[in-house]
Amino acid sequence: MAERVAVVSGAARGIGAAVAKRLAADGLAVGVLDLDAAHCADTVQAITEAGGKAVALGADVSNEDSVAAAVGELAGSLGAPTVVVNNAGILRDNLLFKMSVDDWDAVMGVHLRGAFLMTRAVQKYMVEAKWGRVVNLSSTSALGNRGQANYSAAKAGMQGFTKTVAIELGKFGVTANAIAPGFIVTDMTAATAARVGVDFEDFQKATAAQIPVQRVGRPEDIAHTASFLVSEGAGFVSGQVIYVAGGPTN
């Protein structure tokens, strides 16, 4: 994998940062992308101090020109990207009757439009190389979750998008898969706890008690799965949604 170049969106922290670090450890050069390139400094530093190659990229994934510029910058600095991990995401939780159109559009823009724009920008390099990996972050919320009509719809849409990309790009040696995390300890899940008025530690304990493996997830759990899906050995795995949730889902 030493000659491969990846781009990971939403990689300044949390799951994205963990995935970027893991892919770098696997030997890939990594474009660490977030809304503000300055926020990626810690992730880039961790990668370079460990002997890897990384560059910080700033882009609004919901903006076509911004995405094109960032991917072009990555291609010029580290080489043509043939791996894309679409992790960028935001929360705008509310019950349906309270949810604003702006909050609906914002979530759809970052998650679905962002995945579309990022994948489209990278796919030309994949097609030219006759090799590529697309990994999209879905969620168990794709199955439905109170107060998350926008997020649930976006994450369900991510699964359909993934399967279609797998069908369209498979003949070019490109695989596309989605990871659907369950409860992962991140700033986003901390925000969810705050929204419902529960202490985050108590929130984790209560959640862990309902998970078959009796623990909550960590960003590294998702990074391990992404590592496999990006690997050479996963070339016959495509169009799949892998629930990384500590147990089966309905």
Short mmCIF file of C-alpha atoms in Angstrom, two decimals:
data_model
loop_
_atom_site.label_atom_id
_atom_site.label_comp_id
_atom_site.label_asym_id
_atom_site.label_seq_id
_atom_site.Cartn_x
_atom_site.Cartn_y
_atom_site.Cartn_z
CA MET A 1 0.00 0.00 0.00
CA ALA A 2 3.06 2.26 0.13
CA GLU A 3 2.27 3.82 -3.26
CA ARG A 4 -1.40 4.48 -2.49
CA VAL A 5 -2.79 7.88 -1.57
CA ALA A 6 -5.96 8.29 0.48
CA VAL A 7 -8.15 11.21 1.43
CA VAL A 8 -10.22 11.08 4.61
CA SER A 9 -12.87 13.74 5.20
CA GLY A 10 -13.78 14.95 8.66
CA ALA A 11 -10.33 13.82 9.79
CA ALA A 12 -9.44 16.55 12.28
CA ARG A 13 -10.73 14.46 15.17
CA GLY A 14 -12.78 11.44 16.23
CA ILE A 15 -13.41 8.62 13.78
CA GLY A 16 -11.85 10.47 10.85
CA ALA A 17 -8.61 11.11 12.69
CA ALA A 18 -8.42 7.48 13.81
CA VAL A 19 -8.98 6.25 10.26
CA ALA A 20 -6.38 8.64 8.83
CA LYS A 21 -3.78 7.49 11.36
CA ARG A 22 -4.53 3.82 10.73
CA LEU A 23 -4.29 4.15 6.95
CA ALA A 24 -0.99 5.98 7.35
CA ALA A 25 0.25 3.16 9.58
CA ASP A 26 -0.78 0.77 6.81
CA GLY A 27 1.58 2.62 4.49
CA LEU A 28 -0.71 5.00 2.62
CA ALA A 29 -0.02 8.69 2.21
CA VAL A 30 -3.04 10.53 3.58
CA GLY A 31 -4.83 13.75 2.81
CA VAL A 32 -6.32 14.82 6.14
CA LEU A 33 -9.34 16.89 5.18
CA ASP A 34 -11.64 19.00 7.30
CA LEU A 35 -13.50 22.28 7.02
CA ASP A 36 -10.43 24.19 8.21
CA ALA A 37 -6.98 22.83 7.33
CA ALA A 38 -5.58 24.31 10.53
CA HIS A 39 -7.76 21.97 12.56
CA CYS A 40 -6.02 18.99 10.94
CA ALA A 41 -2.62 19.87 12.41
CA ASP A 42 -2.78 17.38 15.28
CA THR A 43 -3.73 14.48 13.02
CA VAL A 44 -1.03 15.34 10.50
CA GLN A 45 1.56 15.72 13.24
CA ALA A 46 0.67 12.33 14.74
CA ILE A 47 1.07 10.70 11.33
CA THR A 48 4.35 12.36 10.43
CA GLU A 49 5.89 11.76 13.87
CA ALA A 50 5.09 8.06 13.39
CA GLY A 51 6.95 8.10 10.09
CA GLY A 52 4.00 8.47 7.75
CA LYS A 53 3.13 10.97 5.04
CA ALA A 54 0.20 13.36 5.40
CA VAL A 55 -0.99 16.77 4.31
CA ALA A 56 -3.70 18.97 5.80
CA LEU A 57 -6.52 19.99 3.47
CA GLY A 58 -9.29 22.48 4.05
CA ALA A 59 -12.60 22.06 2.23
CA ASP A 60 -16.34 22.39 2.61
CA VAL A 61 -17.36 18.96 1.34
CA SER A 62 -20.77 20.28 0.33
CA ASN A 63 -19.17 22.80 -2.07
CA GLU A 64 -18.18 21.52 -5.50
CA ASP A 65 -15.36 24.00 -6.13
CA SER A 66 -13.94 23.57 -2.63
CA VAL A 67 -13.80 19.78 -3.01
CA ALA A 68 -12.22 19.98 -6.46
CA ALA A 69 -9.54 22.36 -5.20
CA ALA A 70 -8.68 20.18 -2.20
CA VAL A 71 -8.46 16.95 -4.20
CA GLY A 72 -6.36 18.72 -6.83
CA GLU A 73 -4.04 20.01 -4.12
CA LEU A 74 -3.67 16.49 -2.73
CA ALA A 75 -2.89 15.05 -6.15
CA GLY A 76 -0.22 17.69 -6.64
CA SER A 77 1.43 17.21 -3.28
CA LEU A 78 1.23 13.49 -2.45
CA GLY A 79 0.04 11.95 -5.72
CA ALA A 80 -3.21 10.81 -7.28
CA PRO A 81 -5.68 9.65 -4.60
CA THR A 82 -7.24 6.23 -5.17
CA VAL A 83 -8.79 5.81 -1.71
CA VAL A 84 -11.56 8.01 -0.33
CA VAL A 85 -13.12 7.70 3.10
CA ASN A 86 -16.25 9.83 3.37
CA ASN A 87 -16.53 10.49 7.08
CA ALA A 88 -17.41 14.19 7.31
CA GLY A 89 -20.62 14.70 9.22
CA ILE A 90 -22.64 17.03 11.39
CA LEU A 91 -25.63 16.74 13.71
CA ARG A 92 -28.68 18.97 13.72
CA ASP A 93 -30.93 16.80 15.89
CA ASN A 94 -34.54 17.66 16.62
CA LEU A 95 -37.98 16.11 16.52
CA LEU A 96 -39.57 16.28 13.09
CA PHE A 97 -42.10 18.99 13.93
CA LYS A 98 -39.32 21.18 15.35
CA MET A 99 -36.75 20.54 12.62
CA SER A 100 -36.02 23.49 10.35
CA VAL A 101 -35.46 23.23 6.64
CA ASP A 102 -31.98 24.65 7.17
CA ASP A 103 -31.12 21.87 9.62
CA TRP A 104 -32.42 19.26 7.18
CA ASP A 105 -30.45 20.73 4.28
CA ALA A 106 -27.25 21.16 6.29
CA VAL A 107 -27.13 17.50 7.29
CA MET A 108 -27.98 16.30 3.78
CA GLY A 109 -25.38 18.65 2.33
CA VAL A 110 -22.46 17.47 4.44
CA HIS A 111 -23.28 13.75 4.49
CA LEU A 112 -24.81 12.91 1.13
CA ARG A 113 -23.77 15.78 -1.14
CA GLY A 114 -20.33 15.66 0.48
CA ALA A 115 -19.89 11.94 -0.18
CA PHE A 116 -21.06 12.42 -3.76
CA LEU A 117 -18.71 15.32 -4.46
CA MET A 118 -15.70 13.70 -2.79
CA THR A 119 -16.22 10.36 -4.54
CA ARG A 120 -16.80 11.98 -7.92
CA ALA A 121 -13.64 14.05 -7.56
CA VAL A 122 -11.52 11.01 -6.71
CA GLN A 123 -13.09 8.45 -9.06
CA LYS A 124 -11.25 9.73 -12.13
CA TYR A 125 -7.94 8.89 -10.49
CA MET A 126 -9.28 5.46 -9.54
CA VAL A 127 -10.47 4.74 -13.06
CA GLU A 128 -7.11 5.77 -14.50
CA ALA A 129 -5.31 3.53 -12.02
CA LYS A 130 -7.75 0.63 -12.53
CA TRP A 131 -7.84 0.36 -8.73
CA GLY A 132 -9.69 2.16 -5.98
CA ARG A 133 -11.43 1.99 -2.63
CA VAL A 134 -14.45 3.97 -1.49
CA VAL A 135 -15.43 3.72 2.19
CA ASN A 136 -18.52 5.62 3.31
CA LEU A 137 -19.55 6.16 6.92
CA SER A 138 -23.17 5.25 7.51
CA SER A 139 -24.64 4.58 10.96
CA THR A 140 -27.01 2.35 12.88
CA SER A 141 -29.22 5.45 12.81
CA ALA A 142 -29.93 4.53 9.18
CA LEU A 143 -32.43 2.09 10.71
CA GLY A 144 -34.25 5.00 12.36
CA ASN A 145 -33.59 7.03 15.48
CA ARG A 146 -35.82 9.43 17.38
CA GLY A 147 -34.87 13.06 16.87
CA GLN A 148 -32.69 12.32 13.85
CA ALA A 149 -34.94 12.33 10.79
CA ASN A 150 -32.32 14.25 8.82
CA TYR A 151 -29.31 12.23 10.03
CA SER A 152 -31.10 8.88 9.68
CA ALA A 153 -32.23 9.70 6.16
CA ALA A 154 -28.72 10.80 5.19
CA LYS A 155 -27.10 7.69 6.62
CA ALA A 156 -29.64 5.43 4.91
CA GLY A 157 -28.99 7.29 1.69
CA MET A 158 -25.27 6.68 2.15
CA GLN A 159 -25.95 2.95 1.94
CA GLY A 160 -27.81 3.24 -1.36
CA PHE A 161 -25.09 5.52 -2.71
CA THR A 162 -22.44 2.98 -1.71
CA LYS A 163 -24.15 0.09 -3.47
CA THR A 164 -24.62 2.11 -6.65
CA VAL A 165 -20.97 3.21 -6.72
CA ALA A 166 -19.96 -0.43 -6.27
CA ILE A 167 -22.05 -1.39 -9.30
CA GLU A 168 -20.86 1.46 -11.52
CA LEU A 169 -17.13 1.39 -10.71
CA GLY A 170 -16.56 -2.30 -10.10
CA LYS A 171 -15.36 -2.93 -13.66
CA PHE A 172 -12.53 -0.46 -13.04
CA GLY A 173 -11.17 -2.39 -10.06
CA VAL A 174 -12.89 -0.09 -7.58
CA THR A 175 -14.74 -1.37 -4.51
CA ALA A 176 -17.23 0.63 -2.46
CA ASN A 177 -18.40 -0.30 1.02
CA ALA A 178 -20.05 1.38 3.97
CA ILE A 179 -19.33 1.14 7.67
CA ALA A 180 -22.31 1.65 9.96
CA PRO A 181 -21.01 2.38 13.46
CA GLY A 182 -23.07 1.90 16.56
CA PHE A 183 -22.29 3.95 19.66
CA ILE A 184 -18.77 5.34 19.32
CA VAL A 185 -17.26 7.65 21.93
CA THR A 186 -16.74 10.93 20.06
CA ASP A 187 -17.62 14.58 20.42
CA MET A 188 -20.77 13.88 18.41
CA THR A 189 -22.08 11.26 20.83
CA ALA A 190 -21.19 13.56 23.70
CA ALA A 191 -23.35 16.20 22.02
CA THR A 192 -26.19 13.70 21.79
CA ALA A 193 -25.95 13.02 25.52
CA ALA A 194 -26.03 16.74 26.18
CA ARG A 195 -29.08 17.12 23.95
CA VAL A 196 -31.06 14.62 25.99
CA GLY A 197 -29.73 16.02 29.28
CA VAL A 198 -27.72 12.98 30.42
CA ASP A 199 -24.20 12.90 31.85
CA PHE A 200 -21.92 11.46 29.16
CA GLU A 201 -20.35 8.84 31.44
CA ASP A 202 -23.79 7.67 32.54
CA PHE A 203 -24.89 7.71 28.92
CA GLN A 204 -22.01 5.40 27.97
CA LYS A 205 -22.71 2.98 30.84
CA ALA A 206 -26.39 2.74 30.01
CA THR A 207 -25.62 2.18 26.34
CA ALA A 208 -22.93 -0.44 27.03
CA ALA A 209 -25.38 -2.45 29.14
CA GLN A 210 -27.55 -2.93 26.04
CA ILE A 211 -24.72 -3.95 23.70
CA PRO A 212 -23.93 -7.68 23.46
CA VAL A 213 -20.16 -7.17 23.90
CA GLN A 214 -20.93 -4.98 26.95
CA ARG A 215 -18.88 -1.97 25.93
CA VAL A 216 -19.18 1.12 23.81
CA GLY A 217 -17.15 1.57 20.67
CA ARG A 218 -14.02 3.61 20.10
CA PRO A 219 -12.85 5.39 16.94
CA GLU A 220 -10.15 2.75 16.58
CA ASP A 221 -12.85 0.09 16.13
CA ILE A 222 -13.98 1.86 12.97
CA ALA A 223 -10.40 2.46 11.85
CA HIS A 224 -9.66 -1.27 11.97
CA THR A 225 -12.65 -1.99 9.74
CA ALA A 226 -11.70 0.76 7.29
CA SER A 227 -8.18 -0.65 7.17
CA PHE A 228 -9.52 -4.00 6.01
CA LEU A 229 -11.88 -2.52 3.41
CA VAL A 230 -9.07 -0.42 1.93
CA SER A 231 -6.62 -3.32 1.84
CA GLU A 232 -5.55 -5.29 -1.23
CA GLY A 233 -7.11 -8.36 0.37
CA ALA A 234 -10.60 -6.84 0.35
CA GLY A 235 -10.80 -6.62 -3.42
CA PHE A 236 -13.74 -9.06 -3.61
CA VAL A 237 -15.75 -7.25 -0.95
CA SER A 238 -17.92 -4.54 -2.48
CA GLY A 239 -21.35 -3.01 -2.05
CA GLN A 240 -21.55 -4.12 1.57
CA VAL A 241 -22.74 -2.35 4.71
CA ILE A 242 -20.81 -3.53 7.76
CA TYR A 243 -22.41 -2.76 11.10
CA VAL A 244 -19.67 -2.17 13.67
CA ALA A 245 -21.91 -1.99 16.70
CA GLY A 246 -20.89 -4.69 19.15
CA GLY A 247 -23.67 -7.02 18.10
CA PRO A 248 -26.35 -7.69 15.49
CA THR A 249 -28.76 -4.98 14.41
CA ASN A 250 -32.38 -5.28 13.35
#
